[in-house]
PDB file of C-alpha atoms in Angstrom:
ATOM      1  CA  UNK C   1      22.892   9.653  68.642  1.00  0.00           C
ATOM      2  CA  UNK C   2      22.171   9.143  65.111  1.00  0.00           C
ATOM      3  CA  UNK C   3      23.526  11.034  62.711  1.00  0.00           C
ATOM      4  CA  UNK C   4      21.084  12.980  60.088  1.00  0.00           C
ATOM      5  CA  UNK C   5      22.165  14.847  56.717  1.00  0.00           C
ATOM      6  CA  UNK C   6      20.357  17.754  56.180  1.00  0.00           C
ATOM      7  CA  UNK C   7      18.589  18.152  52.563  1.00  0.00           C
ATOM      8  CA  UNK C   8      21.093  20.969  52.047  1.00  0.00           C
ATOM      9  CA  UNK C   9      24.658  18.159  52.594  1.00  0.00           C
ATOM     10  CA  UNK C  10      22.500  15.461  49.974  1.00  0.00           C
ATOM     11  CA  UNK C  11      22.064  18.464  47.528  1.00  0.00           C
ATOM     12  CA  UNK C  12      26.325  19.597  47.929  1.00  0.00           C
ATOM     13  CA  UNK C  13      26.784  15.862  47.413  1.00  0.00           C
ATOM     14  CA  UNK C  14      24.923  15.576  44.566  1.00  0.00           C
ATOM     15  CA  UNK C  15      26.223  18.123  42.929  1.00  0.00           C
ATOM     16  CA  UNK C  16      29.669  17.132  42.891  1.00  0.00           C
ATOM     17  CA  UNK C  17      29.009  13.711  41.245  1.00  0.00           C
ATOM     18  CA  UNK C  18      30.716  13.276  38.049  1.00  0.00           C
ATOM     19  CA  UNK C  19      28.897  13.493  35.105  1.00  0.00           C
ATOM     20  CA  UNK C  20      25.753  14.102  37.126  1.00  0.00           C
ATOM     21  CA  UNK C  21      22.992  16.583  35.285  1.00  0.00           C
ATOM     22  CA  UNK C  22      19.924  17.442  37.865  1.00  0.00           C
ATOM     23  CA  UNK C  23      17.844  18.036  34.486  1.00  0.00           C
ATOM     24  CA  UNK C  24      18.718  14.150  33.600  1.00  0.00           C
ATOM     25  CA  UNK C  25      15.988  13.344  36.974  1.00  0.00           C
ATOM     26  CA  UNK C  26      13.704  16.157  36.261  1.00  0.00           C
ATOM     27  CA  UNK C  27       9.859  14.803  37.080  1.00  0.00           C
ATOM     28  CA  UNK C  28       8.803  17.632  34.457  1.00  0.00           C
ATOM     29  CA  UNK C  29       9.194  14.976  31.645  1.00  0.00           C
ATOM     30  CA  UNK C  30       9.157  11.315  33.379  1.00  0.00           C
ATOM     31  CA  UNK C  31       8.049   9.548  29.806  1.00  0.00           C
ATOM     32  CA  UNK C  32      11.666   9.327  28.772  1.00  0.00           C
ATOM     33  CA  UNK C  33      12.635   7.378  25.402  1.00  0.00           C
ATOM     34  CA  UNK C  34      13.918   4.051  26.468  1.00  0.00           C
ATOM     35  CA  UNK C  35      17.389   4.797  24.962  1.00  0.00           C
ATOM     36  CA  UNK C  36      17.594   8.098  27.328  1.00  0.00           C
ATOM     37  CA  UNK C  37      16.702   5.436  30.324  1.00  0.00           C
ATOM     38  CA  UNK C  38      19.884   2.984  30.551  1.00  0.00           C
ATOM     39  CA  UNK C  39      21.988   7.156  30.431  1.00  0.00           C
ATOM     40  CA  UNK C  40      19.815   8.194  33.586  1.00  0.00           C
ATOM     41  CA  UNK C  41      19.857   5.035  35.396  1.00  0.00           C
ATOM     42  CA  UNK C  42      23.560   5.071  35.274  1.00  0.00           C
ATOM     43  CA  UNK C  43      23.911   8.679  36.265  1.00  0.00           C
ATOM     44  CA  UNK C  44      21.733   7.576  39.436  1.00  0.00           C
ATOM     45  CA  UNK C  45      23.653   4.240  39.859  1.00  0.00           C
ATOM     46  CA  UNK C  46      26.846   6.455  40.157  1.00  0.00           C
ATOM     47  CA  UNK C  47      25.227   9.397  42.239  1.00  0.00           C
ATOM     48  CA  UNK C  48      24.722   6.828  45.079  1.00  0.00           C
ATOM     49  CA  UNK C  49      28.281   4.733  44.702  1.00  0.00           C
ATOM     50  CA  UNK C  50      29.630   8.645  45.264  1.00  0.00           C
ATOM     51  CA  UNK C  51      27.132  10.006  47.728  1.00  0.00           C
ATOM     52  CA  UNK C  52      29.419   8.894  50.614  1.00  0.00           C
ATOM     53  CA  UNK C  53      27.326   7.359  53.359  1.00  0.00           C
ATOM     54  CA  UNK C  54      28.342   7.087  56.737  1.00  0.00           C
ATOM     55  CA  UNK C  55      25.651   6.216  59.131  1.00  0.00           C
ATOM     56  CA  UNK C  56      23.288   3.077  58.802  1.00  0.00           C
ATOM     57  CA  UNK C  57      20.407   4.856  58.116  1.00  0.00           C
ATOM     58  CA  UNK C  58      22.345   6.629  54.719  1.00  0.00           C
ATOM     59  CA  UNK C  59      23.617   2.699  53.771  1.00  0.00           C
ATOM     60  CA  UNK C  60      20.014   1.567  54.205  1.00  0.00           C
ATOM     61  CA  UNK C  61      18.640   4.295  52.209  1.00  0.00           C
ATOM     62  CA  UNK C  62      21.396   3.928  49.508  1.00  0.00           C
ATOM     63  CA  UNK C  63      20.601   0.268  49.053  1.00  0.00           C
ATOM     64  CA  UNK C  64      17.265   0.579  48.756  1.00  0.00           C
ATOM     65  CA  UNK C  65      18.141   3.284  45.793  1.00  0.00           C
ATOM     66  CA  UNK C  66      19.899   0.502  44.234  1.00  0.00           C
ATOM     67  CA  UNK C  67      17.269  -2.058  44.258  1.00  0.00           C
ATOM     68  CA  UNK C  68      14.641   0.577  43.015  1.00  0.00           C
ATOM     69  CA  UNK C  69      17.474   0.868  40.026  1.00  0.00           C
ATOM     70  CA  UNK C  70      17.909  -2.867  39.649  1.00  0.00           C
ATOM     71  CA  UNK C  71      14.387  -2.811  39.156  1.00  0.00           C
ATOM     72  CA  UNK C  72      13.961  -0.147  37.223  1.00  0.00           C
ATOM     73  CA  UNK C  73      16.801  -2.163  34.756  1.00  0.00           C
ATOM     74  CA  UNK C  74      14.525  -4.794  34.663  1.00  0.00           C
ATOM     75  CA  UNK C  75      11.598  -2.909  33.770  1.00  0.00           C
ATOM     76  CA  UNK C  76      13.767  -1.139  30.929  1.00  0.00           C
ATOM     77  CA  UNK C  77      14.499  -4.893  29.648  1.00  0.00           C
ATOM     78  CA  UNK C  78      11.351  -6.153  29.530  1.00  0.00           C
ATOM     79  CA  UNK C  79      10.138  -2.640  27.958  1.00  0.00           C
ATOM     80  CA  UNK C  80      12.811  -3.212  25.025  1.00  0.00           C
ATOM     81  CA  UNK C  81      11.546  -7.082  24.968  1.00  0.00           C
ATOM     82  CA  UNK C  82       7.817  -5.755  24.312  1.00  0.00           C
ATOM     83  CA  UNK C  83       9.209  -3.075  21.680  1.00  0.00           C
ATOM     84  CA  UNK C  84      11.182  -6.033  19.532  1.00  0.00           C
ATOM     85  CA  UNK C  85       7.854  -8.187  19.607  1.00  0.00           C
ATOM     86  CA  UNK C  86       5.550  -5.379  18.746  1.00  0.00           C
ATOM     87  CA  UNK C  87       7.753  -4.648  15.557  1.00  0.00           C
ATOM     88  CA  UNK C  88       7.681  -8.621  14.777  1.00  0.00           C
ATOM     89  CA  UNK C  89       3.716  -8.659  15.442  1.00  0.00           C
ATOM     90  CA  UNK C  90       3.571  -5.398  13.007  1.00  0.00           C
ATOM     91  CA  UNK C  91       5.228  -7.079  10.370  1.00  0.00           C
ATOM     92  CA  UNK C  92       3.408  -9.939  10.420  1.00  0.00           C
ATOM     93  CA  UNK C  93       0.244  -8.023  10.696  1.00  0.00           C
ATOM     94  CA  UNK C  94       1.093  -6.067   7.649  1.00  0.00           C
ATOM     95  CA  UNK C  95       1.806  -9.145   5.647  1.00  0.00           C
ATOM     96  CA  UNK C  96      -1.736 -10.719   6.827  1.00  0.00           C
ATOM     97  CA  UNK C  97      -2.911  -7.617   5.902  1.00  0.00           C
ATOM     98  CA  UNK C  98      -1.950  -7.182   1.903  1.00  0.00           C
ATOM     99  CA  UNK C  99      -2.615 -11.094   1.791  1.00  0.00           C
ATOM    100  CA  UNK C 100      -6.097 -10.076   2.818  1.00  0.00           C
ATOM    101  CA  UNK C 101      -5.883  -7.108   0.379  1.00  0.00           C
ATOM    102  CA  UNK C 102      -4.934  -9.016  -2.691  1.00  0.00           C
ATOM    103  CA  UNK C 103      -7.649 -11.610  -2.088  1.00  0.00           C
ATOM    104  CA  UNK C 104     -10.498  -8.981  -1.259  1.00  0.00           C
ATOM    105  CA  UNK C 105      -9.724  -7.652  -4.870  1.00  0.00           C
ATOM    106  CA  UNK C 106      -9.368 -10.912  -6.800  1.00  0.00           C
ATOM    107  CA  UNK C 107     -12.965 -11.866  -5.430  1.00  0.00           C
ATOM    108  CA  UNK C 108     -14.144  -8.832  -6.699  1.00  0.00           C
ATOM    109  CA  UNK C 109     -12.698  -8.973  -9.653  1.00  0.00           C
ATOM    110  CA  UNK C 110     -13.756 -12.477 -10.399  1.00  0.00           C
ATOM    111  CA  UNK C 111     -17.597 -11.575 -10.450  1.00  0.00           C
ATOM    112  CA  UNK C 112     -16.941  -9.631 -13.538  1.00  0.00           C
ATOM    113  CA  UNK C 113     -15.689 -12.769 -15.407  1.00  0.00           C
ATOM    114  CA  UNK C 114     -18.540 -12.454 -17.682  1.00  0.00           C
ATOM    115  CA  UNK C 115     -18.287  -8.585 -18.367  1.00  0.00           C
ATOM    116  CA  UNK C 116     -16.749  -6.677 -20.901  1.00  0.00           C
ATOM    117  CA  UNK C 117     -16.458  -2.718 -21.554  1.00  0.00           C
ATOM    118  CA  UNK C 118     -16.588  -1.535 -25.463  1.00  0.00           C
ATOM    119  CA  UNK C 119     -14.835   1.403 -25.416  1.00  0.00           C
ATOM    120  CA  UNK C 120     -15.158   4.141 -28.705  1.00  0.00           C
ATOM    121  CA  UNK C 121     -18.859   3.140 -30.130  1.00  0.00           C
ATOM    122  CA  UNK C 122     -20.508   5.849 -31.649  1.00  0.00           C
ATOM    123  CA  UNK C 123     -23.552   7.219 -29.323  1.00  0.00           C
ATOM    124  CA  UNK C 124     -26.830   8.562 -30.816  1.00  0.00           C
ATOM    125  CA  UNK C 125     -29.667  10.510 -29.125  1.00  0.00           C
ATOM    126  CA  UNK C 126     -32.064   8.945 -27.885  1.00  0.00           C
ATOM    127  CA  UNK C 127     -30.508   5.256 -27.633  1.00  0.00           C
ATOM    128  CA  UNK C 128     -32.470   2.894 -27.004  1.00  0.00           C
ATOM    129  CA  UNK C 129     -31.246  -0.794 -25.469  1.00  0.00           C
ATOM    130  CA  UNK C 130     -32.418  -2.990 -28.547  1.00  0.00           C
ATOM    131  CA  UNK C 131     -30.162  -0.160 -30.627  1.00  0.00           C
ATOM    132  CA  UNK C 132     -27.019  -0.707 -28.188  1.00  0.00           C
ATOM    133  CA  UNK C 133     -27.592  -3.957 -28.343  1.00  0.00           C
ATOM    134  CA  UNK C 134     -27.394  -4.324 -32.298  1.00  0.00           C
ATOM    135  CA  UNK C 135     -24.269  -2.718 -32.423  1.00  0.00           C
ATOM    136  CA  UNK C 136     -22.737  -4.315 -29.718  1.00  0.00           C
ATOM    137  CA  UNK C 137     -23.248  -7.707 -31.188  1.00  0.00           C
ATOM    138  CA  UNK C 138     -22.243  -5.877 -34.758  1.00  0.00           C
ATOM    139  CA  UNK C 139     -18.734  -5.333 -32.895  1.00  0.00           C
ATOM    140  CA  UNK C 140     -18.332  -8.046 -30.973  1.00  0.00           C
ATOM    141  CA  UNK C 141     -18.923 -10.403 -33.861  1.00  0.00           C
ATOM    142  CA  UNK C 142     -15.764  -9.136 -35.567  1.00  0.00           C
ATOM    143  CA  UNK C 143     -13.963 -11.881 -33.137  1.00  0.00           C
ATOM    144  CA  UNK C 144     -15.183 -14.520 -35.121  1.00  0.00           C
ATOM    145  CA  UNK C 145     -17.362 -15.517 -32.376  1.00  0.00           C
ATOM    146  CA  UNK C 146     -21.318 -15.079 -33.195  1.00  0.00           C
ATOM    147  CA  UNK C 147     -22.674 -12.974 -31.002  1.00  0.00           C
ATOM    148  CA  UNK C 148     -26.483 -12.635 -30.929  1.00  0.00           C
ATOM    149  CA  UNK C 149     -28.838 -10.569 -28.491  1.00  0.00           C
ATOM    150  CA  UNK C 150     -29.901 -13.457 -26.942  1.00  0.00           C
ATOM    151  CA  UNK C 151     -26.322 -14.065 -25.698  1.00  0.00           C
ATOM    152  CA  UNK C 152     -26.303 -10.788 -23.271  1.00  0.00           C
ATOM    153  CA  UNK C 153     -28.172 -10.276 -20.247  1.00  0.00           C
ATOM    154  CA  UNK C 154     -27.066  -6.757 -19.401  1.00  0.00           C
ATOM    155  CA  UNK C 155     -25.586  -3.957 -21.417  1.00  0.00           C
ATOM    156  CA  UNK C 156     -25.547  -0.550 -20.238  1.00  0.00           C
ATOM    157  CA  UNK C 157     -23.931   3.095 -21.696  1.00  0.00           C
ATOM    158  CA  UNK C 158     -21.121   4.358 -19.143  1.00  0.00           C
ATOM    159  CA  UNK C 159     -22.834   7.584 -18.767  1.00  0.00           C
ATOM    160  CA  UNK C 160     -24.445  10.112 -21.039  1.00  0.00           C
ATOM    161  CA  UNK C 161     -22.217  12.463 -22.666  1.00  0.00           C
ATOM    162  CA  UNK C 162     -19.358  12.204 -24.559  1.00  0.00           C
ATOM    163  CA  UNK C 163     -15.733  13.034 -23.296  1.00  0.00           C
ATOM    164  CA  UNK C 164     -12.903  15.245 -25.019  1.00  0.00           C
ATOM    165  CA  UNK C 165      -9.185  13.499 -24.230  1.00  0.00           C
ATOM    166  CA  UNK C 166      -6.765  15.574 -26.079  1.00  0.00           C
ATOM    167  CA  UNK C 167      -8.862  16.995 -28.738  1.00  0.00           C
ATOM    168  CA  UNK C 168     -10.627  14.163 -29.529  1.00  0.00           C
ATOM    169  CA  UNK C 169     -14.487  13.446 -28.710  1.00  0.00           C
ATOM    170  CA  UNK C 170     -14.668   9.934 -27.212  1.00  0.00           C
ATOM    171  CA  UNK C 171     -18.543   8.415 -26.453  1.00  0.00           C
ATOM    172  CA  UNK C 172     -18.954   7.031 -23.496  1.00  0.00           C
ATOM    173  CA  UNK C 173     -17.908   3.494 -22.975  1.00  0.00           C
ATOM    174  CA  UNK C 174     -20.562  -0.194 -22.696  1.00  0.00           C
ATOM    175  CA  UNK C 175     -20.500  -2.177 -20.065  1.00  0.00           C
ATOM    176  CA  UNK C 176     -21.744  -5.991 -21.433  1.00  0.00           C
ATOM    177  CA  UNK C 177     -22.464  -8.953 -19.444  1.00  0.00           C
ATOM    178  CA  UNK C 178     -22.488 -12.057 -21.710  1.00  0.00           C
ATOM    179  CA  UNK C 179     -24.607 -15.217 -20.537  1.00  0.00           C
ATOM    180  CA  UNK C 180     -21.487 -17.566 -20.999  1.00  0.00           C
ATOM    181  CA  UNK C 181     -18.018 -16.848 -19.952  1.00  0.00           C
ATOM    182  CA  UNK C 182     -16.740 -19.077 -22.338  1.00  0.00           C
ATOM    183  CA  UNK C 183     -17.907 -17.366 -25.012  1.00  0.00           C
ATOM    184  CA  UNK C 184     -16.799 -13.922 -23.517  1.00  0.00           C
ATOM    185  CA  UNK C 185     -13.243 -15.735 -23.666  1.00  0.00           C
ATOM    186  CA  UNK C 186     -13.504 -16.697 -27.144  1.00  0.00           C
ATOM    187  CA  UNK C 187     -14.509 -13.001 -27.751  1.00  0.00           C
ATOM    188  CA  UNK C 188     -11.670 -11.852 -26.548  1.00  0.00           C
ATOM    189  CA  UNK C 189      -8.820 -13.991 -27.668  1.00  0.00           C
ATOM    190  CA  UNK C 190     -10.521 -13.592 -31.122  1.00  0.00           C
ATOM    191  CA  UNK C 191     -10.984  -9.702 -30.899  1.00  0.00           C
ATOM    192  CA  UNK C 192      -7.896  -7.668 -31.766  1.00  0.00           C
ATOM    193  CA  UNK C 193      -7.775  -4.197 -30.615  1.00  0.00           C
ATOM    194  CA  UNK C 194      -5.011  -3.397 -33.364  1.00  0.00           C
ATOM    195  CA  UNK C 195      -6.125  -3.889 -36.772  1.00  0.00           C
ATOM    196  CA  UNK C 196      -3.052  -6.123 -38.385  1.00  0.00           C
ATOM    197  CA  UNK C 197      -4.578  -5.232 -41.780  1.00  0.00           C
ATOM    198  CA  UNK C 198      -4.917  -1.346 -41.680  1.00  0.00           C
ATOM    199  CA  UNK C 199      -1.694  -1.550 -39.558  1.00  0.00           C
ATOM    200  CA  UNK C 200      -3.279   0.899 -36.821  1.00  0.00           C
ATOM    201  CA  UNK C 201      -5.461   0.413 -33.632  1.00  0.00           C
ATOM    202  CA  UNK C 202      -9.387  -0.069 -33.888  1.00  0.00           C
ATOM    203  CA  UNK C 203     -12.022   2.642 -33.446  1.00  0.00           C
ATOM    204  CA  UNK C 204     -13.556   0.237 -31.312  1.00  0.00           C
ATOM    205  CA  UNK C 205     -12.387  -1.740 -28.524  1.00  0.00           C
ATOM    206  CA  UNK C 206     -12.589  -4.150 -26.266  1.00  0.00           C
ATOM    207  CA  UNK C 207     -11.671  -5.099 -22.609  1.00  0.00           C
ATOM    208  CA  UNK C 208     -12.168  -7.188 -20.311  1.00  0.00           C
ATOM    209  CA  UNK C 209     -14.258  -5.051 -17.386  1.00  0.00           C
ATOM    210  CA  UNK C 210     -12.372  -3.943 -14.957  1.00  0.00           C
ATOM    211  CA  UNK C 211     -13.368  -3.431 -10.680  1.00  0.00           C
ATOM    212  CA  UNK C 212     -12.932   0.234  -9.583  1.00  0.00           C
ATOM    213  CA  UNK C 213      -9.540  -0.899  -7.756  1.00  0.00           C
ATOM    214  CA  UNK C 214      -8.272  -2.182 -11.256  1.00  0.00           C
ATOM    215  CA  UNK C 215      -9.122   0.696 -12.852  1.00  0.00           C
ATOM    216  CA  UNK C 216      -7.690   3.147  -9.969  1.00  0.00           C
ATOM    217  CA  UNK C 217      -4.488   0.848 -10.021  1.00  0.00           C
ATOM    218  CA  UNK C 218      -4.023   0.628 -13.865  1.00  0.00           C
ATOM    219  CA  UNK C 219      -4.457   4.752 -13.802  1.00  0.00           C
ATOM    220  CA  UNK C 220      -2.139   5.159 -11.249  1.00  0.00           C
ATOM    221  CA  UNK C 221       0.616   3.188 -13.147  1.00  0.00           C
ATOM    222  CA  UNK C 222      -0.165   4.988 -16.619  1.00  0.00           C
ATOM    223  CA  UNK C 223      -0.107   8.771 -14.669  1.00  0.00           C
ATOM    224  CA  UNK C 224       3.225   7.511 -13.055  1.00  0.00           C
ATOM    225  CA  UNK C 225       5.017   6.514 -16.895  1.00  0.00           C
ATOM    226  CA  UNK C 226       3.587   9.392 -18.403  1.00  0.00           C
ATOM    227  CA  UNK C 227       4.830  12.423 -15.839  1.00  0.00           C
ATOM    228  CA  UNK C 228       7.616  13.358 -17.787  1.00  0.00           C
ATOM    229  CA  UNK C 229       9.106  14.854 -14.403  1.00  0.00           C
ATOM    230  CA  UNK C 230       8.626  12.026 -12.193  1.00  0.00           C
ATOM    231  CA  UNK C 231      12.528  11.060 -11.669  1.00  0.00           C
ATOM    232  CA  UNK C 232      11.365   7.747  -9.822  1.00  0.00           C
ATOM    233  CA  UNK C 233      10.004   6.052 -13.451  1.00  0.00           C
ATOM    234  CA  UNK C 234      13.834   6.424 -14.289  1.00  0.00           C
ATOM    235  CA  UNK C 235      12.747   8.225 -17.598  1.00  0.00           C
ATOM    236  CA  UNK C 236      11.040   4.853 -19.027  1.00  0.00           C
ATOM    237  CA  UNK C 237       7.493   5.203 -21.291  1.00  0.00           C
ATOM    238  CA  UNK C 238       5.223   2.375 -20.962  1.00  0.00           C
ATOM    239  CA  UNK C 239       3.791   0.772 -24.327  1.00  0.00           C
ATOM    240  CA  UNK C 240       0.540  -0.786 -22.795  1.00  0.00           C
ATOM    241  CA  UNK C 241      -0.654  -1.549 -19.767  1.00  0.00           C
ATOM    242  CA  UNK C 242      -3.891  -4.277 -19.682  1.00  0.00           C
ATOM    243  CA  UNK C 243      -5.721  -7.176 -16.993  1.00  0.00           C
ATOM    244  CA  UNK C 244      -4.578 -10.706 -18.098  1.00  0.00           C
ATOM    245  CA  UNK C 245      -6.336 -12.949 -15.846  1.00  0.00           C
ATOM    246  CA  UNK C 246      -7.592 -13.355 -12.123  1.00  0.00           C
ATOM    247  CA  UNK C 247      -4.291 -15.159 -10.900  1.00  0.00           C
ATOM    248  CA  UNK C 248      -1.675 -12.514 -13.046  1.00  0.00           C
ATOM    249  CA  UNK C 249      -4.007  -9.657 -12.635  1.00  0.00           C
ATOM    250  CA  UNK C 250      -2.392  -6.532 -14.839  1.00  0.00           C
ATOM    251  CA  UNK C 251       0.381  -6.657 -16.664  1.00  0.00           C
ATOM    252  CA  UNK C 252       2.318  -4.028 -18.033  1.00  0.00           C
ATOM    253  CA  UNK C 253       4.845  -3.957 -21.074  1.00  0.00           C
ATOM    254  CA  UNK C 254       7.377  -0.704 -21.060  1.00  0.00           C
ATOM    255  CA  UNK C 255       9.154   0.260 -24.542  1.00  0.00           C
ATOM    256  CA  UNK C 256      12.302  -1.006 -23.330  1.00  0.00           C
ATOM    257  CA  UNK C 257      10.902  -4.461 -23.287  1.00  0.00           C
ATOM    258  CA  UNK C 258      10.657  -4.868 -19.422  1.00  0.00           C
ATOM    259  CA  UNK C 259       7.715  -6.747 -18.767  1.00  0.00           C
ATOM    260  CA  UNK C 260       5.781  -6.561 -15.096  1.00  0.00           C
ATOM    261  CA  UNK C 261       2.691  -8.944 -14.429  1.00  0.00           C
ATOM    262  CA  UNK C 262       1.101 -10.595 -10.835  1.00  0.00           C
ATOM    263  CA  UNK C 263       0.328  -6.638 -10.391  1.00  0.00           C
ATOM    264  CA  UNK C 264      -2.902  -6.758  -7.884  1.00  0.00           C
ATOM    265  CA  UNK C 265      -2.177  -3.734  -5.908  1.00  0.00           C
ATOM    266  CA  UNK C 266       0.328  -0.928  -6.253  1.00  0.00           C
ATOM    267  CA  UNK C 267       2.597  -2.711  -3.727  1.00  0.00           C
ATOM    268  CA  UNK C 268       3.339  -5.511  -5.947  1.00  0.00           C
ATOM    269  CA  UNK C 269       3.857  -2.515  -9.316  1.00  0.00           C
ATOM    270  CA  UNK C 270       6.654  -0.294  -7.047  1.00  0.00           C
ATOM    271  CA  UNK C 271       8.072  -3.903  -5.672  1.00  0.00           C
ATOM    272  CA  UNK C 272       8.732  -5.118  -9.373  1.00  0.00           C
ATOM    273  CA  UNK C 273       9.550  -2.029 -10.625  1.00  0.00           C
ATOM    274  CA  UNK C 274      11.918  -1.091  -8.303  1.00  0.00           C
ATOM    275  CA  UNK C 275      13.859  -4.396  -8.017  1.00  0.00           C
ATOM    276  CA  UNK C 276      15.192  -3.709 -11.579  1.00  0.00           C
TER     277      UNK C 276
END
């Protein structure tokens, strides 16, 4: 006659395995981490070597245990196999990604190859384009390059009113769009922003026109030199901070003579920065 253990024997058995913890099998939480899952399938593994079967019926059952474990090691190797290539397909993901990043902003950047922003031109009420105009080719003149109205096709005011920055009133800034980007080039190699006569900076000024990410990016690097209790900028002051060119994007000069450029996004400003 066969002999049967009673679920009362296979729960005295169990509990004197070494090492074993009931909670370790618990179906409350099956979704265990897959570094928990090698701990339990040993504790199982050894639960069975221990269990101390007699009959056929308790071999049979124990070996099918410890197939469903084989298994179940498979399954965790595979699992761990999936994890590694997930992290490799992340990583190349997230380089595809900023690749992706850096060239949506050069494009965008690059259709403002003919536009400038004057920056510091007195404002009067009731402005009218022709007046704007007049001035703006007044200004832009200074460069040595002649500039006439003929040679814009858009110029606009930044806004309406006038801005205080520390005390001081500041007009809002033009945008200009020149019909020839060669001769928005010339302007700007020939226009100095610091006066080497008077030995100061200009009233006027004037940049090459920058996309809203340039601008948020060029911001973010000034408000990170100039926070005074922002340990990560190591106590260094940046002297200037301006766009060079599609391909080197900003570049930034510190007054310890460090000198950053290739800065598209703020990736590429904490990567330089921090490598130093």
């Amino acid at each position: 006659m066969p002999h049967y253990v009673t679920r009362q024997q296979l729960k005295q058995q169990q509990q004197h395995v070494d090492g074993y913890q009931p909670e370790q099998l618990s179906t409350q939480n099956p979704a265990l981490p897959v570094n928990q899952i090698s701990d339990t399938l040993d504790a199982v593994g050894k639960m069975i070597d221990q269990l101390g079967c007699s009959t056929d019926q308790e071999i049979c059952v124990a070996n099918i245990f410890r197939i469903l474990v084989g298994q179940m090691r498979e399954i965790k190797r595979e699992m761990q196999k999936s994890s590694e290539s997930c992290v490799r397909n992340f990583g190349v993901m997230d380089d595809n990604m900023t690749s992706l990043t850096r060239g949506l902003v050069k494009t965008e950047q690059y259709s403002r190859r003919d536009t400038i922003t004057v920056a510091g031109l007195a404002s009067q009420q009731d402005e009218t384009e022709s007046q704007l105009t007049a001035k703006v080719c007044d200004v832009l003149s200074a460069s040595g390059e002649e500039v006439r109205p003929i040679d814009i096709t858009a110029i606009h005011r930044n806004g309406k009113e006038p801005r205080s920055i520390r005390g001081k009133v500041i007009p809002p800034s033009v945008t200009v769009r020149l019909s020839a980007i060669k001769k928005k080039d010339r302007i700007m190699r020939g226009y100095k922003n610091y006066d080497q006569v008077s030995k100061k900076p200009r009233q006027v000024k004037v940049y090459q026109s920058l996309s809203p990410h340039y601008t948020s990016v060029r911001q973010h690097i000034v408000k990170f030199f100039n926070d005074t209790g922002n340990a990560k900028n190591r106590g260094k002051r940046m002297k200037w901070c301006t766009y060079q060119s599609p391909s080197a994007g900003l570049a930034l000069k510190l007054d310890s003579g460090e000198f950053y450029k290739d800065i598209h996004i703020l990736e590429d400003f904490y990567t330089k920065f921090n490598s130093t």
